[in-house]
Short mmCIF file of C-alpha atoms and ligand atoms in Angstrom, two decimals:
data_model
loop_
_atom_site.label_atom_id
_atom_site.label_comp_id
_atom_site.label_asym_id
_atom_site.label_seq_id
_atom_site.Cartn_x
_atom_site.Cartn_y
_atom_site.Cartn_z
CA UNK A 1207 -4.34 22.10 -13.31
CA UNK A 1208 -1.96 25.01 -12.97
CA UNK A 1209 -4.25 26.79 -10.57
CA UNK A 1210 -4.78 23.92 -8.15
CA UNK A 1211 -1.12 23.08 -8.05
CA UNK A 1212 -0.11 26.67 -7.70
CA UNK A 1213 -1.33 29.00 -5.00
CA UNK A 1214 -5.05 28.96 -5.50
CA UNK A 1215 -7.03 30.77 -2.86
CA UNK A 1216 -9.00 28.63 -0.49
CA UNK A 1217 -12.29 29.43 -2.24
CA UNK A 1218 -11.07 28.07 -5.55
CA UNK A 1219 -9.71 24.92 -3.97
CA UNK A 1220 -13.03 24.40 -2.24
CA UNK A 1221 -14.92 24.95 -5.47
CA UNK A 1222 -12.70 22.49 -7.32
CA UNK A 1223 -13.07 19.97 -4.53
CA UNK A 1224 -16.76 20.29 -4.98
CA UNK A 1225 -16.56 19.74 -8.71
CA UNK A 1226 -14.44 16.65 -8.26
CA UNK A 1227 -16.88 15.29 -5.73
CA UNK A 1228 -19.86 16.00 -7.94
CA UNK A 1229 -18.19 14.57 -11.01
CA UNK A 1230 -18.08 11.22 -9.22
CA UNK A 1231 -21.83 11.23 -8.81
CA UNK A 1232 -22.29 11.92 -12.48
CA UNK A 1233 -19.95 9.11 -13.44
CA UNK A 1234 -22.22 6.68 -11.69
CA UNK A 1235 -25.13 7.86 -13.78
CA UNK A 1236 -23.21 7.80 -17.03
CA UNK A 1237 -22.03 4.23 -16.70
CA UNK A 1238 -25.15 2.21 -16.05
CA UNK A 1239 -23.37 -1.13 -16.45
CA UNK A 1240 -21.12 -0.41 -13.53
CA UNK A 1241 -23.67 1.54 -11.56
CA UNK A 1242 -24.42 -1.29 -9.15
CA UNK A 1243 -20.85 -2.14 -8.53
CA UNK A 1244 -19.96 1.51 -7.98
CA UNK A 1245 -22.90 2.56 -5.90
CA UNK A 1246 -23.10 -0.32 -3.46
CA UNK A 1247 -19.59 -0.60 -2.20
CA UNK A 1248 -17.03 1.94 -1.04
CA UNK A 1249 -13.34 1.45 -0.37
CA UNK A 1250 -10.81 3.21 1.85
CA UNK A 1251 -7.07 2.52 2.02
CA UNK A 1252 -4.75 3.49 4.85
CA UNK A 1253 -0.96 3.59 4.82
CA UNK A 1254 0.19 3.46 8.42
CA UNK A 1255 3.51 3.10 10.20
CA UNK A 1256 3.95 -0.68 10.06
CA UNK A 1257 1.19 -1.85 7.76
CA UNK A 1258 -1.41 -0.94 5.20
CA UNK A 1259 -5.12 -1.55 5.70
CA UNK A 1260 -8.20 -1.54 3.53
CA UNK A 1261 -11.88 -1.34 4.37
CA UNK A 1262 -14.83 -1.98 2.13
CA UNK A 1263 -18.40 -1.11 3.03
CA UNK A 1264 -21.15 -2.94 1.18
CA UNK A 1265 -24.51 -1.30 1.08
CA UNK A 1266 -27.31 -3.81 0.64
CA UNK A 1267 -30.57 -3.16 -1.15
CA UNK A 1268 -32.39 -2.96 2.22
CA UNK A 1269 -30.02 -0.21 3.36
CA UNK A 1270 -27.98 -2.30 5.78
CA UNK A 1271 -24.22 -1.91 5.76
CA UNK A 1272 -21.57 -4.58 5.95
CA UNK A 1273 -17.94 -3.65 6.59
CA UNK A 1274 -14.91 -5.83 5.94
CA UNK A 1275 -11.28 -4.99 6.56
CA UNK A 1276 -7.92 -6.37 5.53
CA UNK A 1277 -4.45 -5.69 6.87
CA UNK A 1278 -1.17 -6.21 5.07
CA UNK A 1279 2.28 -6.05 6.64
CA UNK A 1280 4.65 -5.33 3.80
CA UNK A 1281 7.99 -5.59 5.60
CA UNK A 1282 11.37 -3.94 5.51
CA UNK A 1283 11.25 -1.63 2.49
CA UNK A 1284 7.92 -0.17 3.52
CA UNK A 1285 9.15 0.49 7.06
CA UNK A 1286 12.24 2.13 5.66
CA UNK A 1287 10.15 4.44 3.47
CA UNK A 1288 7.76 5.39 6.27
CA UNK A 1289 10.68 6.09 8.59
CA UNK A 1290 12.38 8.23 5.96
CA UNK A 1291 9.22 10.25 5.30
CA UNK A 1292 8.83 10.92 9.01
CA UNK A 1293 12.12 12.84 9.17
CA UNK A 1294 12.55 16.59 8.84
CA UNK A 1295 15.59 15.97 6.65
CA UNK A 1296 13.32 14.42 3.99
CA UNK A 1297 11.11 17.49 3.62
CA UNK A 1298 11.10 19.32 0.29
CA UNK A 1299 9.08 21.94 -1.51
CA UNK A 1300 5.80 20.49 -2.78
CA UNK A 1301 2.33 21.69 -3.71
CA UNK A 1302 0.29 23.43 -2.42
CA UNK A 1303 2.83 26.27 -2.65
CA UNK A 1304 2.99 29.32 -0.46
CA UNK A 1305 4.36 31.53 -3.23
CA UNK A 1306 5.53 31.43 -6.83
CA UNK A 1307 9.19 31.09 -5.77
CA UNK A 1308 8.31 27.70 -4.34
CA UNK A 1309 6.46 26.83 -7.52
CA UNK A 1310 9.53 27.44 -9.68
CA UNK A 1311 11.87 25.79 -7.19
CA UNK A 1312 9.80 22.61 -7.46
CA UNK A 1313 9.84 22.39 -11.26
CA UNK A 1314 12.88 20.06 -11.52
CA UNK A 1315 11.46 17.59 -9.00
CA UNK A 1316 8.12 17.55 -10.75
CA UNK A 1317 9.69 17.16 -14.17
CA UNK A 1318 11.62 14.12 -12.97
CA UNK A 1319 8.46 12.58 -11.54
CA UNK A 1320 6.55 13.22 -14.74
CA UNK A 1321 9.29 11.61 -16.82
CA UNK A 1322 9.00 8.42 -14.76
CA UNK A 1323 5.20 8.44 -14.87
CA UNK A 1324 5.22 8.97 -18.63
CA UNK A 1325 6.92 5.62 -19.11
CA UNK A 1326 4.53 3.94 -16.68
CA UNK A 1327 6.84 3.90 -13.65
CA UNK A 1328 5.98 5.11 -10.16
CA UNK A 1329 6.75 8.83 -9.72
CA UNK A 1330 9.45 8.06 -7.15
CA UNK A 1331 10.97 5.15 -5.29
CA UNK A 1332 8.76 5.92 -2.27
CA UNK A 1333 5.62 6.08 -4.39
CA UNK A 1334 6.51 2.67 -5.84
CA UNK A 1335 6.86 1.10 -2.41
CA UNK A 1336 3.62 2.62 -1.13
CA UNK A 1337 1.76 1.69 -4.32
CA UNK A 1338 2.82 -1.95 -3.93
CA UNK A 1339 1.01 -2.05 -0.58
CA UNK A 1340 -2.20 -0.60 -1.96
CA UNK A 1341 -1.90 -2.93 -4.94
CA UNK A 1342 -1.73 -5.92 -2.62
CA UNK A 1343 -4.72 -4.80 -0.56
CA UNK A 1344 -6.74 -3.98 -3.64
CA UNK A 1345 -6.08 -7.40 -5.18
CA UNK A 1346 -7.07 -9.05 -1.95
CA UNK A 1347 -10.40 -7.22 -1.75
CA UNK A 1348 -11.05 -7.80 -5.44
CA UNK A 1349 -10.48 -11.52 -5.23
CA UNK A 1350 -12.21 -11.99 -1.85
CA UNK A 1351 -15.36 -10.16 -2.88
CA UNK A 1352 -15.41 -10.33 -6.68
CA UNK A 1353 -15.40 -6.57 -7.08
CA UNK A 1354 -13.40 -4.19 -9.22
CA UNK A 1355 -12.03 -1.11 -7.45
CA UNK A 1356 -11.64 2.03 -9.51
CA UNK A 1357 -11.83 4.76 -6.87
CA UNK A 1358 -11.08 5.16 -3.19
CA UNK A 1359 -10.38 7.55 -0.35
CA UNK A 1360 -6.80 7.33 0.95
CA UNK A 1361 -5.48 8.09 4.39
CA UNK A 1362 -2.01 7.84 5.92
CA UNK A 1363 0.15 8.53 8.92
CA UNK A 1364 0.74 12.26 9.23
CA UNK A 1365 4.39 12.23 8.19
CA UNK A 1366 6.08 15.56 7.61
CA UNK A 1367 7.69 14.53 4.33
CA UNK A 1368 4.72 12.66 2.85
CA UNK A 1369 2.96 14.98 0.42
CA UNK A 1370 -0.30 15.14 -1.42
CA UNK A 1371 1.34 14.37 -4.75
CA UNK A 1372 2.86 11.18 -3.28
CA UNK A 1373 -0.57 9.81 -2.42
CA UNK A 1374 -2.11 11.04 -5.67
CA UNK A 1375 0.68 9.35 -7.60
CA UNK A 1376 0.16 6.10 -5.67
CA UNK A 1377 -3.46 6.16 -6.84
CA UNK A 1378 -2.54 7.16 -10.39
CA UNK A 1379 0.06 4.41 -10.63
CA UNK A 1380 -2.62 1.83 -9.82
CA UNK A 1381 -5.32 3.40 -11.98
CA UNK A 1382 -7.45 4.23 -8.95
CA UNK A 1383 -9.20 7.60 -8.82
CA UNK A 1384 -7.93 9.59 -5.82
CA UNK A 1385 -11.15 10.87 -4.30
CA UNK A 1386 -10.97 14.07 -2.26
CA UNK A 1387 -13.86 14.09 0.19
CA UNK A 1388 -16.55 16.67 -0.17
CA UNK A 1389 -16.28 19.56 2.30
CA UNK A 1390 -12.63 18.82 2.87
CA UNK A 1391 -10.27 21.74 2.68
CA UNK A 1392 -6.96 19.92 2.76
CA UNK A 1393 -6.38 17.32 0.06
CA UNK A 1394 -4.88 14.74 2.42
CA UNK A 1395 -7.02 12.97 4.94
CA UNK A 1396 -4.55 12.15 7.69
CA UNK A 1397 -4.88 9.18 10.04
CA UNK A 1398 -6.31 11.25 12.92
CA UNK A 1399 -9.18 12.63 10.84
CA UNK A 1400 -9.93 9.30 9.18
CA UNK A 1401 -9.90 7.43 12.51
CA UNK A 1402 -12.20 10.00 14.10
CA UNK A 1403 -14.61 9.43 11.22
CA UNK A 1404 -14.10 5.67 11.59
CA UNK A 1405 -15.46 5.95 15.12
CA UNK A 1406 -18.49 7.75 13.71
CA UNK A 1407 -17.48 11.21 14.93
CA UNK A 1408 -17.02 14.51 13.15
CA UNK A 1409 -19.61 13.87 10.46
CA UNK A 1410 -23.24 14.79 10.02
CA UNK A 1411 -26.03 12.22 10.25
CA UNK A 1412 -28.10 13.47 7.33
CA UNK A 1413 -25.35 13.65 4.76
CA UNK A 1414 -27.71 13.13 1.83
CA UNK A 1415 -29.37 16.46 2.62
CA UNK A 1416 -26.69 19.08 2.15
CA UNK A 1417 -28.39 21.96 3.99
CA UNK A 1418 -29.27 19.81 6.93
CA UNK A 1419 -25.77 18.37 6.99
CA UNK A 1420 -24.13 21.79 7.04
CA UNK A 1421 -26.40 22.87 9.88
CA UNK A 1422 -25.58 19.75 11.88
CA UNK A 1423 -21.88 20.24 11.29
CA UNK A 1424 -21.86 23.74 12.77
CA UNK A 1425 -23.35 22.29 15.95
CA UNK A 1426 -20.76 19.54 16.36
CA UNK A 1427 -18.52 19.95 19.41
CA UNK A 1428 -15.02 21.27 18.79
CA UNK A 1429 -12.99 18.54 20.51
CA UNK A 1430 -9.37 18.47 21.48
CA UNK A 1431 -8.19 14.96 20.70
CA UNK A 1432 -4.95 13.32 21.70
CA UNK A 1433 -4.34 10.85 18.88
CA UNK A 1434 -1.80 8.16 19.70
CA UNK A 1435 -0.56 5.51 17.29
CA UNK A 1436 1.49 2.59 18.60
CA UNK A 1437 2.87 -0.16 16.43
CA UNK A 1438 5.87 -2.45 16.04
CA UNK A 1439 7.99 0.34 14.62
CA UNK A 1440 6.52 3.67 15.70
CA UNK A 1441 4.93 5.82 18.32
CA UNK A 1442 3.14 8.88 17.01
CA UNK A 1443 1.29 11.48 19.04
CA UNK A 1444 -0.85 14.37 17.91
CA UNK A 1445 -2.86 16.98 19.74
CA UNK A 1446 -5.57 17.84 17.24
CA UNK A 1447 -8.58 20.09 17.27
CA UNK A 1448 -11.51 18.48 15.51
CA UNK A 1449 -15.00 19.69 14.81
CA UNK A 1450 -15.61 17.86 11.57
CA UNK A 1451 -13.29 15.14 10.38
CA UNK A 1452 -12.68 17.29 7.29
CA UNK A 1453 -11.28 20.31 9.07
CA UNK A 1454 -9.13 18.47 11.60
CA UNK A 1455 -6.49 20.94 12.73
CA UNK A 1456 -3.21 19.18 13.36
CA UNK A 1457 -0.39 21.63 12.61
CA UNK A 1458 3.20 20.51 12.39
CA UNK A 1459 4.16 21.74 15.86
CA UNK A 1460 1.42 19.64 17.46
CA UNK A 1461 2.32 16.19 16.16
CA UNK A 1462 5.31 13.91 16.68
CA UNK A 1463 6.29 10.81 14.73
CA UNK A 1464 8.93 8.70 16.38
CA UNK A 1465 10.04 5.66 14.37
CA UNK A 1466 12.50 4.49 17.00
CA UNK A 1467 9.95 4.02 19.78
CA UNK A 1468 7.73 1.23 18.47
CA UNK A 1469 7.46 -1.96 20.52
CA UNK A 1470 10.25 -3.59 18.48
CA UNK A 1471 12.65 -1.13 20.10
CA UNK A 1472 12.23 -2.61 23.58
CA UNK A 1473 14.98 -5.28 23.34
CA UNK A 1474 17.45 -2.58 22.24
CA UNK A 1475 17.07 -0.73 25.54
CA UNK A 1476 19.21 -1.71 28.49
CA UNK A 1477 16.13 -1.72 30.70
CA UNK A 1478 12.43 -1.65 29.96
CA UNK A 1479 11.98 1.20 32.44
CA UNK A 1480 14.17 3.33 30.23
CA UNK A 1481 12.02 2.48 27.21
CA UNK A 1482 8.77 3.30 28.98
CA UNK A 1483 10.17 6.52 30.30
CA UNK A 1484 10.91 7.58 26.66
CA UNK A 1485 7.37 6.56 25.74
CA UNK A 1486 6.01 8.65 28.60
CA UNK A 1487 7.92 11.77 27.62
CA UNK A 1488 6.79 11.37 23.99
CA UNK A 1489 3.15 10.94 25.03
CA UNK A 1490 3.32 14.13 27.06
CA UNK A 1491 5.74 16.09 24.87
CA UNK A 1492 3.19 18.29 23.07
CA UNK A 1493 1.09 18.99 26.15
CA UNK A 1494 4.29 19.83 28.03
CA UNK A 1495 5.38 22.26 25.36
CA UNK A 1496 2.00 24.01 25.15
CA UNK A 1497 0.71 24.05 28.71
CA UNK A 1498 -1.86 26.74 27.83
CA UNK A 1499 -3.50 24.64 25.10
CA UNK A 1500 -6.81 22.99 25.99
CA UNK A 1501 -6.42 19.52 27.48
CA UNK A 1502 -7.74 16.56 25.48
CA UNK A 1503 -11.34 15.46 26.00
CA UNK A 1504 -10.77 12.35 23.92
CA UNK A 1505 -7.81 10.03 23.54
CA UNK A 1506 -7.90 8.07 20.31
CA UNK A 1507 -5.56 5.09 19.93
CA UNK A 1508 -4.60 3.42 16.66
CA UNK A 1509 -1.96 0.92 15.62
CA UNK A 1510 -1.25 -2.80 15.73
CA UNK A 1511 0.30 -2.99 19.22
CA UNK A 1512 -2.52 -1.39 21.16
CA UNK A 1513 -3.05 -3.90 23.94
CA UNK A 1514 -1.92 -5.18 27.30
CA UNK A 1515 0.79 -3.26 28.99
CA UNK A 1516 0.79 -0.35 26.56
CA UNK A 1517 -2.86 0.49 27.26
CA UNK A 1518 -2.33 0.20 31.00
CA UNK A 1519 0.75 2.38 30.82
CA UNK A 1520 -1.01 4.99 28.67
CA UNK A 1521 -4.01 5.20 30.97
CA UNK A 1522 -1.85 5.57 34.08
CA UNK A 1523 0.40 8.15 32.45
CA UNK A 1524 -2.50 10.27 31.24
CA UNK A 1525 -4.60 10.12 34.37
CA UNK A 1526 -1.56 11.10 36.47
CA UNK A 1527 -0.78 13.97 34.14
CA UNK A 1528 -4.28 15.28 33.52
CA UNK A 1529 -5.82 14.49 36.89
CA UNK A 1530 -8.53 12.45 35.20
CA UNK A 1531 -8.70 9.98 32.36
CA UNK A 1532 -10.28 11.40 29.18
CA UNK A 1533 -12.68 9.32 27.12
CA UNK A 1534 -10.69 6.61 25.34
CA UNK A 1535 -11.42 5.37 21.82
CA UNK A 1536 -9.41 2.26 21.01
CA UNK A 1537 -11.69 -0.17 19.21
CA UNK A 1538 -10.61 -1.50 15.80
CA UNK A 1539 -7.28 0.24 16.41
CA UNK A 1540 -5.53 -1.33 13.43
CA UNK A 1541 -8.21 -0.67 10.83
CA UNK A 1542 -10.34 2.22 12.11
CA UNK A 1543 -8.55 4.73 9.84
CA UNK A 1544 -9.30 2.63 6.75
CA UNK A 1545 -12.89 2.24 7.97
CA UNK A 1546 -13.22 6.02 8.24
CA UNK A 1547 -11.82 6.48 4.75
CA UNK A 1548 -14.33 3.95 3.37
CA UNK A 1549 -17.22 5.68 5.14
CA UNK A 1550 -16.15 9.02 3.69
CA UNK A 1551 -15.89 7.36 0.27
CA UNK A 1552 -19.42 6.04 0.69
CA UNK A 1553 -20.75 9.50 1.39
CA UNK A 1554 -18.88 10.96 -1.55
CA UNK A 1555 -19.79 8.39 -4.16
CA UNK A 1556 -23.47 8.10 -3.26
CA UNK A 1557 -23.93 11.77 -4.04
C1 NAG B 2384 -25.00 -4.55 -5.62
O1 NAG B 2384 -26.41 -4.51 -5.61
C2 NAG B 2384 -27.01 -5.42 -6.50
C3 NAG B 2384 -28.50 -5.18 -6.48
O2 NAG B 2384 -28.96 -4.87 -5.18
C4 NAG B 2384 -26.64 -6.85 -6.11
O3 NAG B 2384 -27.20 -7.76 -7.03
C5 NAG B 2384 -25.14 -6.98 -6.13
O4 NAG B 2384 -24.77 -8.24 -5.68
C6 NAG B 2384 -24.52 -5.93 -5.25
N1 NAG B 2384 -23.09 -6.01 -5.40
C7 NAG B 2384 -22.28 -6.02 -4.37
C8 NAG B 2384 -20.85 -6.10 -4.71
O5 NAG B 2384 -22.68 -5.99 -3.21
C1 NAG B 2385 12.46 9.44 19.43
O1 NAG B 2385 12.57 9.20 20.80
C2 NAG B 2385 13.89 9.04 21.25
C3 NAG B 2385 13.83 8.67 22.73
O2 NAG B 2385 13.03 9.57 23.45
C4 NAG B 2385 14.67 10.32 21.03
O3 NAG B 2385 15.99 10.19 21.44
C5 NAG B 2385 14.62 10.67 19.54
O4 NAG B 2385 15.23 11.90 19.31
C6 NAG B 2385 13.18 10.72 19.06
N1 NAG B 2385 13.17 10.89 17.62
C7 NAG B 2385 12.43 11.81 17.01
C8 NAG B 2385 12.52 11.86 15.52
O5 NAG B 2385 11.71 12.60 17.61
#
């Protein structure tokens, strides 16, 4: 406990990640009554700018897969929380720590969270609001499909003040095991990584055979991906480097979350040209700032407002800027992140 939360070297974190992943496999064996229910469906939850989504993959006895998704738009308080967590001013010290000074500086915050959790409350106001969304989605899947969900992979918008312990506490509050994918270095699976996996990229084919999988992974292309999310309340852009979904490299200086540039902002502008010009500069902002960085081979679009004029505008903007239009991934834009999380869950739990 202390070690993982403190400043464990990468090797230890990896080893622990492994143990957690393997423990899940053993659980399936130890609880024969639930074995069917656990081994033939897998769930992923996503917490995105304007909505939450869930995906469940059923694995039939003949090996065929069936995926279902649900979307829930929680409303004002959720939007307020997501907006707040996107701001630099909301950042605070949180695990994993860079040094022991940070560890001690974070003790009061963690003590307060623990006190709330001890009496059964969410660890913070934000955790409570996020947990309510997952609770809703979980209930919907459970009643629609007659299943009982006890573990899941979580993904979320890459917000600078949303931390690993927030997502872990969301899961803990609902009694859902927070599953960290095998082979994943960082404990949070951000939207870009999950969506890439949701499109079937960045993962090995033969995941049941570990050696073969590792070999395949080293041969995957290292792609530069421009990940764009567009919804009612936000425009987010990230220039990520991805070989496997699990080692997606999306450092702070290469992603932007703007919660005043969603489509709902249009009426507040004096002209729509002004709005689209702000959208354009945000789309190009990271590439402008790092002209030497490799240009994107893939543009991946998520969100609930990915249609019509936005897509046309995005394509024109990017082909003008880059000289050619990269490959565009925009199918299932609202739910592809949740689908990726569910697929990763499937690969973890079937171990
Ligand atoms: C899981 O598999 C068993 C046996 O193949 C089947 O009877 C059951 O309906 C499946 N459950 C779900 C939720 O798909
Ligand atoms: C969002 O975009 C608007 C318009 O370009 C800009 O004024 C604002 O500073 C941006 N906000 C953030 C948090 O980047």
